[in-house]
Amino acid sequence: MTILQTKNLEASYGKLKVLNGIDIEVFQGDLIAIIGPNGSGKSTTLKTILGLLKSENGEIIFEEKKINKKNPYEIVKLGISYVPQGRMVFQNMTVEENLEIGGFILNDKKLLEERMKEIYSLFPTLHDKKYQKASFLSGGQQQMLSIARALILKPKILLLDEPSLGLAPNMMNEIFKIIKEINENGTTIILVEQNAQMALEIANKVCVLQAGKIVFKDIKEKINLEKLKKIYFE
Amino acid sequence: MLLPQLIVNGIIAGAIYALVAASFSLIFNILKFMDLSPGALFVIGAFATYAFNILFGMNFFISLLLGLIVVAICGVLINLIVYTPLRKRKADNFSLLLASFGVFLFLTGMILLIFGAEVKSFGFPIEKGYEILGIVITKLQIILIIVSLILFVALQLFMTKTKIGKALRAISDNPRIASTLGINTEKFTNITFIISSLLAGIAGILISLEQNLDHAMGFSVILKGITASVVGGIGSVPAALIGGFLIGIVENIGIWFLPSGFKDAIAFVILIIFLLIRPKGLFGVKTREEVSG
Ligand SMILES: Nc1ncnc2c1ncn2[C@@H]1O[C@H](COP(=O)(O)OP(=O)(O)O)[C@@H](O)[C@H]1O
Ligand SMILES: [Mg+2]
């Protein structure tokens, strides 16, 4: 079942056209990796889906409804959560406060507490540091916090932007293990990565983005790494 | 016992500056521009309360309440009529600052038109003041300091313990990310203007009880308030309080040694020194402008 689909999506920053017609179809339960070189429009694709950037053309359809015109604060309520590139945790707030803001739209205090508990059992490190300011966390811990902050809403689909960026290899492995787990527990994921190899390991589908266009997409089983490298590095 | 008296005088003035500084800081934290309109809301708070109380003969506390309602409405209207459309058109911070100066001039001009130029007073009987350890202080001045401190504690609790306060801090750190978590930032901008206006309005009412009402009193308050918020470090509530007290005290000690005409210049000199040497203030916190990537 299709949960999210973009059709011929186009977007620009001022006069700079960045997305030149993106078609992505995401099925329930997918872990779809979007890979591509720096500046190819990966982050912009996610931002446009979230409404942070308004699309100029094309459609974004989530659960059979067009969401192009919606604002970010409305889109999250539909069940689309976002882990931005560069983590972007709230630096001057504690770990716990970051999670509370993650749960901002939950209007039930009990429910928020419950979710918080679940998050802490998934990320024990965050529990140990819950009264610390986010700025004191390591890069990996901040990435966990950023993921946890999005996960607290139990989104239907999670958009992850380069979660491995700037992390040490063992931390990278840990984050990817967590992402895989989240997906196995039923959350659909769009994973944007520059680290194609890592992304390929956990994804079931791959799209390659180049200059704002999908130049290649397939399910993982059919992907020949050599062929991919050829496209990727052309 | 000269120095302690000067310090106490400084604290009295500082309590007012601190409130205005907090008013400036709140808006700066959310919108990242120096909004001068609190200087006008300071004046409006005083004159609106004066109008209800003296001109319409209403009970003082009801007048106070109505005065603050007027101030809050003005604050939100300024945001909706002037700043929101400008921000939608991607006006830069300098344009917004200039626009806010226009708002300030317009509103204080309106006050002058409506109420005239002569100085007014709530006409409270002049108190003799208590003498404590050789320091003279009036009851009104004590109330003024206490009200200011209570407001600061309340503001700090509001920002750290309530859902709205936490959302405001999140927006201050990163509005775009806050919006992806379900926070309608425009709505919270209006909440910011309400709180900020109330702080400025209360400060204006307090000073007009203690001294007089003058349509021109907003200008020096802008200078003191901005200096206090810069000295303390824009971004935290306690910093505004300490910045306010510091400016008040330095200024009061300063005018003992300098001709009184230099009073406003002292704050200005402090402002320039801090902007040059330590622009993030004594307790400055990290701020981040925009999302990258
Ligand atoms: N906020 C912005 N303003 C202007 N141009 C931007 C902005 N963000 C990204 N770009 C440009 O858009 C293009 C795509 O960027 P991005 O989507 O971040 O790429 P990726 O995530 O694939 O590295 C790049 O050329 C980049 O310079
Ligand atoms: Mg990117």
Coordinates of C-alpha atoms and ligand atoms in Angstrom, one line a residue:
Chain A
M1 CA 0.0 0.0 0.0
T2 CA 1.3 3.4 -1.0
I3 CA 1.7 5.7 2.0
L4 CA 3.5 8.7 0.5
Q5 CA 4.0 9.6 -3.1
T6 CA 5.6 12.6 -4.9
K7 CA 4.7 13.3 -8.5
N8 CA 6.9 15.5 -10.6
L9 CA 7.9 17.5 -7.6
E10 CA 9.7 20.8 -8.3
A11 CA 11.1 23.3 -5.9
S12 CA 13.5 26.3 -5.8
Y13 CA 15.4 28.5 -3.5
G14 CA 14.6 31.9 -5.0
K15 CA 15.8 31.7 -8.6
L16 CA 17.8 28.5 -8.0
K17 CA 15.8 25.5 -9.2
V18 CA 16.8 22.6 -7.0
L19 CA 14.2 19.9 -7.6
N20 CA 13.5 19.1 -11.2
G21 CA 10.6 16.7 -11.0
I22 CA 11.0 14.1 -8.3
D23 CA 8.9 11.0 -8.4
I24 CA 9.1 8.8 -5.3
E25 CA 6.6 6.2 -4.2
V26 CA 6.9 4.9 -0.7
F27 CA 5.0 1.8 0.5
Q28 CA 3.9 1.0 4.0
G29 CA 6.8 -0.5 5.8
D30 CA 9.5 0.6 3.3
L31 CA 12.9 1.7 4.3
I32 CA 13.7 3.7 1.2
A33 CA 17.2 5.2 0.8
I34 CA 17.8 8.3 -1.2
I35 CA 21.4 8.6 -2.0
G36 CA 23.3 11.0 -4.2
P37 CA 26.1 13.5 -4.2
N38 CA 26.4 16.6 -2.2
G39 CA 24.0 19.3 -3.4
S40 CA 21.9 17.0 -5.5
G41 CA 18.7 18.0 -3.6
K42 CA 18.3 15.2 -1.0
S43 CA 17.7 17.5 1.9
T44 CA 15.5 19.8 -0.3
T45 CA 13.3 16.8 -1.2
L46 CA 12.7 16.1 2.5
K47 CA 12.1 19.8 3.3
T48 CA 9.6 20.1 0.5
I49 CA 7.7 17.0 1.7
L50 CA 7.6 18.6 5.1
G51 CA 6.3 21.9 3.8
L52 CA 9.4 23.8 5.0
L53 CA 9.8 24.7 1.3
K54 CA 6.8 25.1 -0.9
S55 CA 6.7 23.1 -4.0
E56 CA 6.3 25.0 -7.3
N57 CA 4.9 22.1 -9.3
G58 CA 3.9 18.6 -8.9
E59 CA 2.1 16.8 -6.0
I60 CA 2.8 15.4 -2.6
I61 CA 0.3 12.8 -1.7
F62 CA 0.1 11.3 1.8
E63 CA -2.4 8.6 2.5
E64 CA -4.4 9.6 -0.6
K65 CA -4.5 13.3 0.3
K66 CA -2.6 16.2 -1.3
I67 CA -0.5 17.9 1.3
N68 CA 1.4 20.4 -0.9
K69 CA -0.2 23.5 0.6
K70 CA 0.1 22.5 4.2
N71 CA 2.4 24.1 6.8
P72 CA 5.0 22.0 8.6
Y73 CA 3.1 22.2 11.9
E74 CA 0.1 20.7 10.2
I75 CA 2.0 18.0 8.3
V76 CA 3.6 16.6 11.5
K77 CA 0.1 16.0 12.8
L78 CA -0.7 13.7 9.9
G79 CA 2.1 11.4 11.1
I80 CA 5.2 12.6 9.2
S81 CA 8.2 13.3 11.5
Y82 CA 11.6 14.6 10.6
V83 CA 15.1 14.2 11.8
P84 CA 17.0 17.1 10.2
Q85 CA 20.5 17.1 8.8
G86 CA 23.0 18.2 11.4
R87 CA 20.8 17.0 14.2
M88 CA 19.5 20.4 15.2
V89 CA 18.6 19.5 18.8
F90 CA 17.6 22.5 20.9
Q91 CA 21.0 23.4 22.4
N92 CA 19.9 25.4 25.4
M93 CA 17.3 22.9 26.5
T94 CA 17.7 19.7 28.4
V95 CA 17.4 16.3 26.9
E96 CA 14.1 15.9 28.6
E97 CA 12.8 19.3 27.4
N98 CA 13.8 18.4 23.8
L99 CA 11.7 15.3 24.1
E100 CA 8.8 17.2 25.5
I101 CA 8.9 19.6 22.6
G102 CA 9.0 16.5 20.3
G103 CA 5.8 15.5 22.0
F104 CA 4.4 19.0 21.7
I105 CA 1.2 18.0 19.8
L106 CA 0.3 15.2 22.3
N107 CA -2.2 17.0 24.4
D108 CA -2.4 14.3 27.0
K109 CA 0.2 14.5 29.7
K110 CA 0.0 10.9 30.7
L111 CA 0.5 9.8 27.1
L112 CA 3.6 12.0 26.9
E113 CA 5.0 10.4 30.0
E114 CA 4.3 7.0 28.6
R115 CA 6.0 7.8 25.4
M116 CA 8.9 9.3 27.2
K117 CA 9.4 6.0 29.1
E118 CA 9.3 4.1 25.9
I119 CA 11.9 6.4 24.4
Y120 CA 14.2 6.1 27.4
S121 CA 14.1 2.3 27.3
L122 CA 15.0 2.5 23.6
F123 CA 17.8 5.0 24.3
P124 CA 19.1 4.4 27.8
T125 CA 21.9 6.9 27.3
L126 CA 19.3 9.7 26.9
H127 CA 17.7 8.6 30.2
D128 CA 21.0 8.9 32.0
K129 CA 21.5 12.4 30.6
K130 CA 17.9 13.6 30.7
Y131 CA 18.7 16.7 32.9
Q132 CA 21.7 17.7 30.8
K133 CA 21.6 20.5 28.2
A134 CA 21.6 19.0 24.7
S135 CA 24.7 21.1 23.9
F136 CA 26.7 18.9 26.3
L137 CA 25.9 15.7 24.4
S138 CA 28.3 14.1 22.0
G139 CA 27.5 14.1 18.3
G140 CA 26.2 10.6 18.4
Q141 CA 24.1 11.3 21.5
Q142 CA 22.7 14.4 19.8
Q143 CA 21.8 12.3 16.8
M144 CA 20.0 9.8 19.1
L145 CA 18.2 12.7 20.7
S146 CA 17.2 14.1 17.4
I147 CA 15.8 10.7 16.3
A148 CA 14.1 10.2 19.7
R149 CA 12.5 13.6 19.5
A150 CA 10.9 12.7 16.2
L151 CA 10.0 9.1 17.3
I152 CA 8.1 10.2 20.4
L153 CA 5.0 10.9 18.2
K154 CA 5.1 7.4 16.8
P155 CA 5.0 8.8 13.2
K156 CA 3.6 6.8 10.3
I157 CA 6.6 7.8 8.3
L158 CA 10.0 9.1 9.5
L159 CA 12.2 11.3 7.3
L160 CA 15.9 11.0 8.3
D161 CA 18.4 13.4 6.8
E162 CA 22.0 12.0 6.9
P163 CA 22.0 10.6 10.3
S164 CA 25.5 9.3 9.9
L165 CA 27.0 12.7 9.1
G166 CA 30.0 13.4 11.2
L167 CA 29.8 10.3 13.4
A168 CA 32.6 7.9 14.4
P169 CA 32.3 4.5 12.7
N170 CA 31.1 2.6 15.7
M171 CA 28.5 5.3 16.5
M172 CA 27.4 5.2 12.9
N173 CA 26.8 1.4 13.2
E174 CA 24.8 1.9 16.3
I175 CA 22.6 4.6 14.7
F176 CA 22.0 2.4 11.7
K177 CA 21.1 -0.5 13.9
I178 CA 18.5 1.7 15.7
I179 CA 17.1 2.9 12.3
K180 CA 16.7 -0.7 11.2
E181 CA 15.0 -1.6 14.4
I182 CA 12.6 1.3 14.1
N183 CA 11.7 0.2 10.7
E184 CA 11.3 -3.5 11.8
N185 CA 8.9 -2.3 14.4
G186 CA 6.6 -1.0 11.6
T187 CA 7.6 2.6 11.0
T188 CA 8.1 3.5 7.3
I189 CA 11.3 5.4 6.8
I190 CA 12.8 7.6 4.1
L191 CA 16.6 7.7 4.7
V192 CA 18.7 10.3 3.0
E193 CA 22.4 9.3 3.0
Q194 CA 25.6 10.2 1.4
N195 CA 27.1 7.0 2.8
A196 CA 25.6 4.8 0.1
Q197 CA 27.1 1.6 1.3
M198 CA 25.6 1.9 4.8
A199 CA 22.2 2.9 3.5
L200 CA 22.2 0.0 1.1
E201 CA 22.7 -2.4 3.9
I202 CA 19.5 -1.6 5.7
A203 CA 17.2 -0.2 2.9
N204 CA 14.8 -2.3 0.9
K205 CA 14.6 0.3 -1.9
V206 CA 17.1 2.8 -3.3
C207 CA 16.7 6.0 -5.2
V208 CA 19.7 7.8 -6.7
L209 CA 19.3 11.6 -6.9
Q210 CA 21.4 13.7 -9.2
A211 CA 21.0 17.4 -9.9
G212 CA 17.4 17.4 -8.6
K213 CA 16.2 14.3 -10.5
I214 CA 15.9 10.7 -9.7
V215 CA 18.2 9.0 -12.1
F216 CA 17.8 5.5 -10.8
K217 CA 15.6 3.6 -8.5
D218 CA 15.0 -0.1 -7.8
I219 CA 14.3 -2.6 -5.0
K220 CA 17.5 -3.6 -3.3
E221 CA 17.5 -7.2 -4.5
K222 CA 17.9 -6.1 -8.1
I223 CA 20.6 -3.6 -7.4
N224 CA 24.0 -4.4 -8.6
L225 CA 26.5 -2.4 -6.5
E226 CA 28.9 -2.0 -9.4
K227 CA 26.1 -0.7 -11.6
L228 CA 25.1 1.7 -8.8
K229 CA 28.6 3.0 -8.4
K230 CA 28.8 3.7 -12.1
I231 CA 25.7 5.8 -11.9
Y232 CA 26.6 7.4 -8.7
F233 CA 30.0 8.5 -9.7
E234 CA 29.4 9.4 -13.3
Chain B
M1 CA 26.3 56.4 53.8
L2 CA 26.3 57.8 50.4
L3 CA 27.3 54.8 48.4
P4 CA 24.6 52.5 49.8
Q5 CA 22.0 55.2 49.0
L6 CA 23.2 55.4 45.5
I7 CA 23.1 51.7 45.1
V8 CA 19.5 51.6 46.3
N9 CA 18.6 54.3 44.0
G10 CA 20.2 52.3 41.2
I11 CA 18.2 49.2 42.1
I12 CA 15.0 51.2 42.0
A13 CA 15.8 52.5 38.5
G14 CA 17.3 49.1 37.6
A15 CA 14.1 47.3 38.4
I16 CA 12.4 49.3 35.7
Y17 CA 15.2 48.9 33.2
A18 CA 15.2 45.2 33.9
L19 CA 11.5 44.8 33.0
V20 CA 12.0 46.8 29.8
A21 CA 15.1 44.7 29.0
A22 CA 13.1 41.5 29.4
S23 CA 10.5 43.0 27.1
F24 CA 13.1 43.6 24.4
S25 CA 14.9 40.3 24.9
L26 CA 11.7 38.2 24.5
I27 CA 11.0 39.6 21.1
F28 CA 14.6 39.5 20.1
N29 CA 14.8 35.9 21.0
I30 CA 11.9 34.9 18.9
L31 CA 12.2 37.3 15.9
K32 CA 15.9 38.0 16.0
F33 CA 15.5 41.8 15.6
M34 CA 15.6 44.7 18.0
D35 CA 12.1 45.9 18.3
L36 CA 11.8 49.4 19.6
S37 CA 8.0 49.4 20.0
P38 CA 8.2 48.3 23.7
G39 CA 9.4 51.9 24.3
A40 CA 6.0 53.1 23.1
L41 CA 4.1 50.4 24.9
F42 CA 5.8 51.6 28.1
V43 CA 4.3 55.0 27.5
I44 CA 0.9 53.6 26.4
G45 CA 0.7 51.5 29.6
A46 CA 1.2 54.5 31.7
F47 CA -1.2 56.8 29.8
A48 CA -3.9 54.3 29.3
T49 CA -4.0 53.6 33.0
Y50 CA -3.9 57.3 33.7
A51 CA -6.8 57.8 31.4
F52 CA -9.0 55.1 33.0
N53 CA -8.1 56.2 36.5
I54 CA -7.9 60.0 36.4
L55 CA -9.8 61.0 33.3
F56 CA -12.6 58.4 33.6
G57 CA -12.4 58.2 37.4
M58 CA -12.3 54.4 37.6
N59 CA -10.9 52.4 40.4
F60 CA -7.1 52.3 40.3
F61 CA -6.8 48.5 40.1
I62 CA -9.4 48.2 37.4
S63 CA -7.7 51.0 35.5
L64 CA -4.4 49.1 35.8
L65 CA -6.0 46.0 34.4
L66 CA -7.7 47.8 31.6
G67 CA -4.4 49.7 30.9
L68 CA -2.6 46.4 30.6
I69 CA -5.3 45.0 28.3
V70 CA -4.9 48.0 26.0
V71 CA -1.1 47.5 26.0
A72 CA -1.4 43.8 25.1
I73 CA -3.8 44.5 22.3
C74 CA -1.5 47.2 20.9
G75 CA 1.4 44.8 21.1
V76 CA -0.4 42.1 19.1
L77 CA -1.7 44.7 16.6
I78 CA 1.8 46.0 16.0
N79 CA 2.9 42.5 15.2
L80 CA 0.0 41.7 13.0
I81 CA -0.2 45.0 11.1
V82 CA 3.5 45.9 10.8
Y83 CA 5.9 43.0 11.4
T84 CA 4.0 40.0 10.2
P85 CA 3.5 41.4 6.6
L86 CA 7.1 42.6 6.6
R87 CA 8.4 39.2 7.6
K88 CA 6.3 37.5 5.0
R89 CA 8.0 39.7 2.4
K90 CA 11.4 38.5 3.8
A91 CA 12.3 42.0 5.2
D92 CA 15.7 41.8 6.8
N93 CA 16.4 42.7 10.4
F94 CA 17.5 46.2 9.7
S95 CA 14.2 47.0 7.9
L96 CA 12.3 45.6 10.8
L97 CA 14.3 47.7 13.2
L98 CA 13.6 50.8 11.2
A99 CA 9.9 49.9 10.9
S100 CA 9.8 49.5 14.7
F101 CA 11.3 53.0 15.1
G102 CA 8.5 54.2 12.9
V103 CA 6.0 52.4 15.1
F104 CA 7.6 54.0 18.2
L105 CA 7.4 57.5 16.7
F106 CA 3.9 57.0 15.5
L107 CA 2.5 55.7 18.8
T108 CA 4.2 58.3 21.0
G109 CA 3.1 60.9 18.6
M110 CA -0.5 59.7 19.1
I111 CA -0.1 59.9 22.8
L112 CA 1.1 63.5 22.5
L113 CA -1.9 64.3 20.2
I114 CA -4.4 62.8 22.6
F115 CA -3.0 63.9 25.9
G116 CA -1.0 67.0 25.1
A117 CA 2.5 67.9 26.1
E118 CA 2.2 68.9 29.7
V119 CA 3.5 66.4 32.3
K120 CA 0.9 64.5 34.2
S121 CA 0.7 62.7 37.5
F122 CA -1.4 60.2 39.2
G123 CA -1.4 62.6 42.1
F124 CA -0.4 60.2 44.8
P125 CA 0.5 62.1 48.0
I126 CA 4.3 62.6 48.3
E127 CA 5.6 60.1 50.8
K128 CA 8.4 60.9 53.2
G129 CA 10.0 57.5 52.9
Y130 CA 11.4 55.1 55.4
E131 CA 14.9 55.4 56.7
I132 CA 16.7 52.1 57.0
L133 CA 20.3 52.2 58.1
G134 CA 20.6 55.7 56.8
I135 CA 19.1 54.8 53.4
V136 CA 15.9 56.5 52.4
I137 CA 13.3 54.6 50.4
T138 CA 9.6 55.2 49.9
K139 CA 6.9 52.6 50.2
L140 CA 6.1 52.9 46.5
Q141 CA 9.8 52.3 45.6
I142 CA 9.8 49.2 47.7
I143 CA 6.6 48.0 46.0
L144 CA 8.2 48.7 42.7
I145 CA 11.2 46.6 43.4
I146 CA 9.1 43.7 44.7
V147 CA 6.8 43.8 41.8
S148 CA 9.7 43.7 39.4
L149 CA 11.3 40.8 41.2
I150 CA 8.1 38.8 41.4
L151 CA 7.5 39.4 37.7
F152 CA 11.0 38.1 37.0
V153 CA 10.5 34.9 39.0
A154 CA 7.1 34.4 37.3
L155 CA 8.7 34.9 33.9
Q156 CA 11.5 32.5 34.6
L157 CA 9.1 29.9 35.9
F158 CA 6.9 30.5 32.8
M159 CA 9.8 30.0 30.4
T160 CA 11.2 26.9 32.1
K161 CA 8.1 25.0 33.5
T162 CA 5.2 25.6 31.2
K163 CA 4.5 24.1 27.8
I164 CA 4.2 27.5 26.2
G165 CA 7.4 28.7 27.7
K166 CA 9.3 25.7 26.5
A167 CA 7.8 26.1 23.0
L168 CA 9.0 29.7 23.0
R169 CA 12.5 28.6 23.9
A170 CA 12.5 26.0 21.2
I171 CA 11.4 28.6 18.6
S172 CA 14.1 30.9 19.9
D173 CA 16.7 28.2 19.2
N174 CA 15.4 27.0 15.9
P175 CA 12.0 28.1 14.5
R176 CA 12.0 25.9 11.5
I177 CA 12.7 22.7 13.4
A178 CA 10.1 23.8 16.0
S179 CA 7.5 24.1 13.3
T180 CA 8.3 20.5 12.1
L181 CA 7.4 19.4 15.6
G182 CA 3.9 20.9 15.4
I183 CA 4.5 24.4 16.8
N184 CA 2.6 27.1 14.9
T185 CA 5.3 29.7 15.2
E186 CA 3.1 32.6 14.1
K187 CA 0.7 32.0 16.9
F188 CA 3.6 31.9 19.4
T189 CA 4.9 35.1 18.0
N190 CA 1.7 36.8 19.0
I191 CA 2.0 35.2 22.5
T192 CA 5.5 36.7 22.7
F193 CA 4.2 40.1 21.8
I194 CA 1.5 39.9 24.5
I195 CA 4.1 39.0 27.2
S196 CA 6.6 41.5 26.0
S197 CA 4.0 44.3 25.9
L198 CA 2.8 43.5 29.4
L199 CA 6.3 43.7 30.8
A200 CA 6.9 47.1 29.1
G201 CA 3.4 48.3 30.1
I202 CA 3.9 47.4 33.7
A203 CA 7.3 49.1 33.8
G204 CA 5.7 52.2 32.4
I205 CA 2.9 52.2 34.9
L206 CA 5.3 51.7 37.8
I207 CA 7.6 54.5 36.8
S208 CA 4.6 56.9 36.3
L209 CA 3.4 56.1 39.8
E210 CA 6.8 56.9 41.1
Q211 CA 7.5 59.9 39.0
N212 CA 5.3 61.5 36.3
L213 CA 3.8 60.8 33.0
D214 CA 5.6 62.3 30.0
H215 CA 4.9 61.3 26.5
A216 CA 8.6 61.5 25.8
M217 CA 9.7 59.1 28.5
G218 CA 9.8 56.2 26.1
F219 CA 13.0 57.2 24.4
S220 CA 15.5 57.0 27.3
V221 CA 13.8 53.7 28.3
I222 CA 14.6 52.2 24.9
L223 CA 18.2 53.1 25.5
K224 CA 18.4 51.8 29.0
G225 CA 16.4 48.7 28.2
I226 CA 18.5 47.7 25.2
T227 CA 21.7 48.4 27.1
A228 CA 20.5 46.3 30.0
S229 CA 19.6 43.4 27.7
V230 CA 22.9 43.6 25.9
V231 CA 24.9 43.9 29.1
G232 CA 23.1 40.9 30.7
G233 CA 23.2 39.0 27.5
I234 CA 20.2 38.7 25.3
G235 CA 18.6 35.3 25.6
S236 CA 18.0 34.6 29.2
V237 CA 15.5 36.0 31.7
P238 CA 17.9 36.3 34.7
A239 CA 20.4 38.1 32.5
A240 CA 18.0 40.9 31.8
L241 CA 17.4 41.3 35.5
I242 CA 21.0 41.6 36.4
G243 CA 21.7 43.8 33.3
G244 CA 18.9 46.1 34.5
F245 CA 20.2 46.4 38.0
L246 CA 23.8 46.9 36.8
I247 CA 22.8 49.8 34.5
G248 CA 20.7 51.4 37.2
I249 CA 23.5 51.2 39.8
V250 CA 26.3 52.3 37.5
E251 CA 24.2 55.2 36.3
N252 CA 23.2 56.4 39.7
I253 CA 26.8 56.2 41.0
G254 CA 28.0 57.9 37.8
I255 CA 25.7 60.9 38.1
W256 CA 27.0 61.6 41.6
F257 CA 30.4 62.3 40.0
L258 CA 29.3 63.7 36.7
P259 CA 26.9 66.5 35.8
S260 CA 23.3 65.0 35.7
G261 CA 23.1 65.8 32.0
F262 CA 25.4 62.9 31.4
K263 CA 22.9 60.4 32.9
D264 CA 21.7 59.0 29.5
A265 CA 25.2 59.1 28.1
I266 CA 26.4 56.7 30.8
A267 CA 24.1 53.9 29.5
F268 CA 25.2 54.7 26.0
V269 CA 28.8 54.4 26.8
I270 CA 28.2 51.1 28.6
L271 CA 26.3 49.9 25.5
I272 CA 29.1 50.7 23.2
I273 CA 31.7 49.2 25.4
F274 CA 29.8 45.9 25.6
L275 CA 29.0 45.8 21.9
L276 CA 32.7 46.2 21.2
I277 CA 34.2 43.9 23.8
R278 CA 31.5 41.4 24.7
P279 CA 28.5 41.6 22.4
K280 CA 27.0 38.4 23.9
G281 CA 26.8 40.1 27.3
L282 CA 27.8 38.8 30.7
F283 CA 25.6 35.7 30.6
G284 CA 25.2 35.4 26.8
V285 CA 23.9 32.1 25.6
K286 CA 24.6 30.5 22.2
T287 CA 22.1 31.4 19.6
R288 CA 21.8 29.9 16.1
E289 CA 20.4 31.9 13.3
E290 CA 19.1 29.4 10.8
V291 CA 18.9 25.8 9.9
S292 CA 21.7 24.8 7.6
G293 CA 21.8 21.9 5.2
Ligands
LIG1 N1 18.6 27.5 2.2 C1 19.1 27.5 0.9 N2 19.1 28.6 0.2 C2 19.6 28.6 -1.1 N3 20.1 27.5 -1.7 C3 20.1 26.3 -1.0 C4 19.6 26.3 0.4 N4 19.7 25.0 0.8 C5 20.3 24.3 -0.2 N5 20.5 25.1 -1.3 C6 21.1 24.7 -2.6 O1 20.3 23.7 -3.1 C7 21.0 22.6 -3.7 C8 20.6 21.3 -3.1 O2 20.9 21.3 -1.7 P1 20.5 20.2 -0.7 O3 19.1 19.7 -0.9 O4 20.9 20.6 0.6 O5 21.5 19.0 -1.2 P2 21.9 17.7 -0.5 O6 21.1 17.5 0.7 O7 21.7 16.6 -1.5 O8 23.4 17.8 -0.2 C9 22.4 23.0 -3.5 O9 22.9 23.5 -4.7 C10 22.4 24.0 -2.4 O10 23.5 24.9 -2.5
MG2 MG 21.7 17.4 2.7

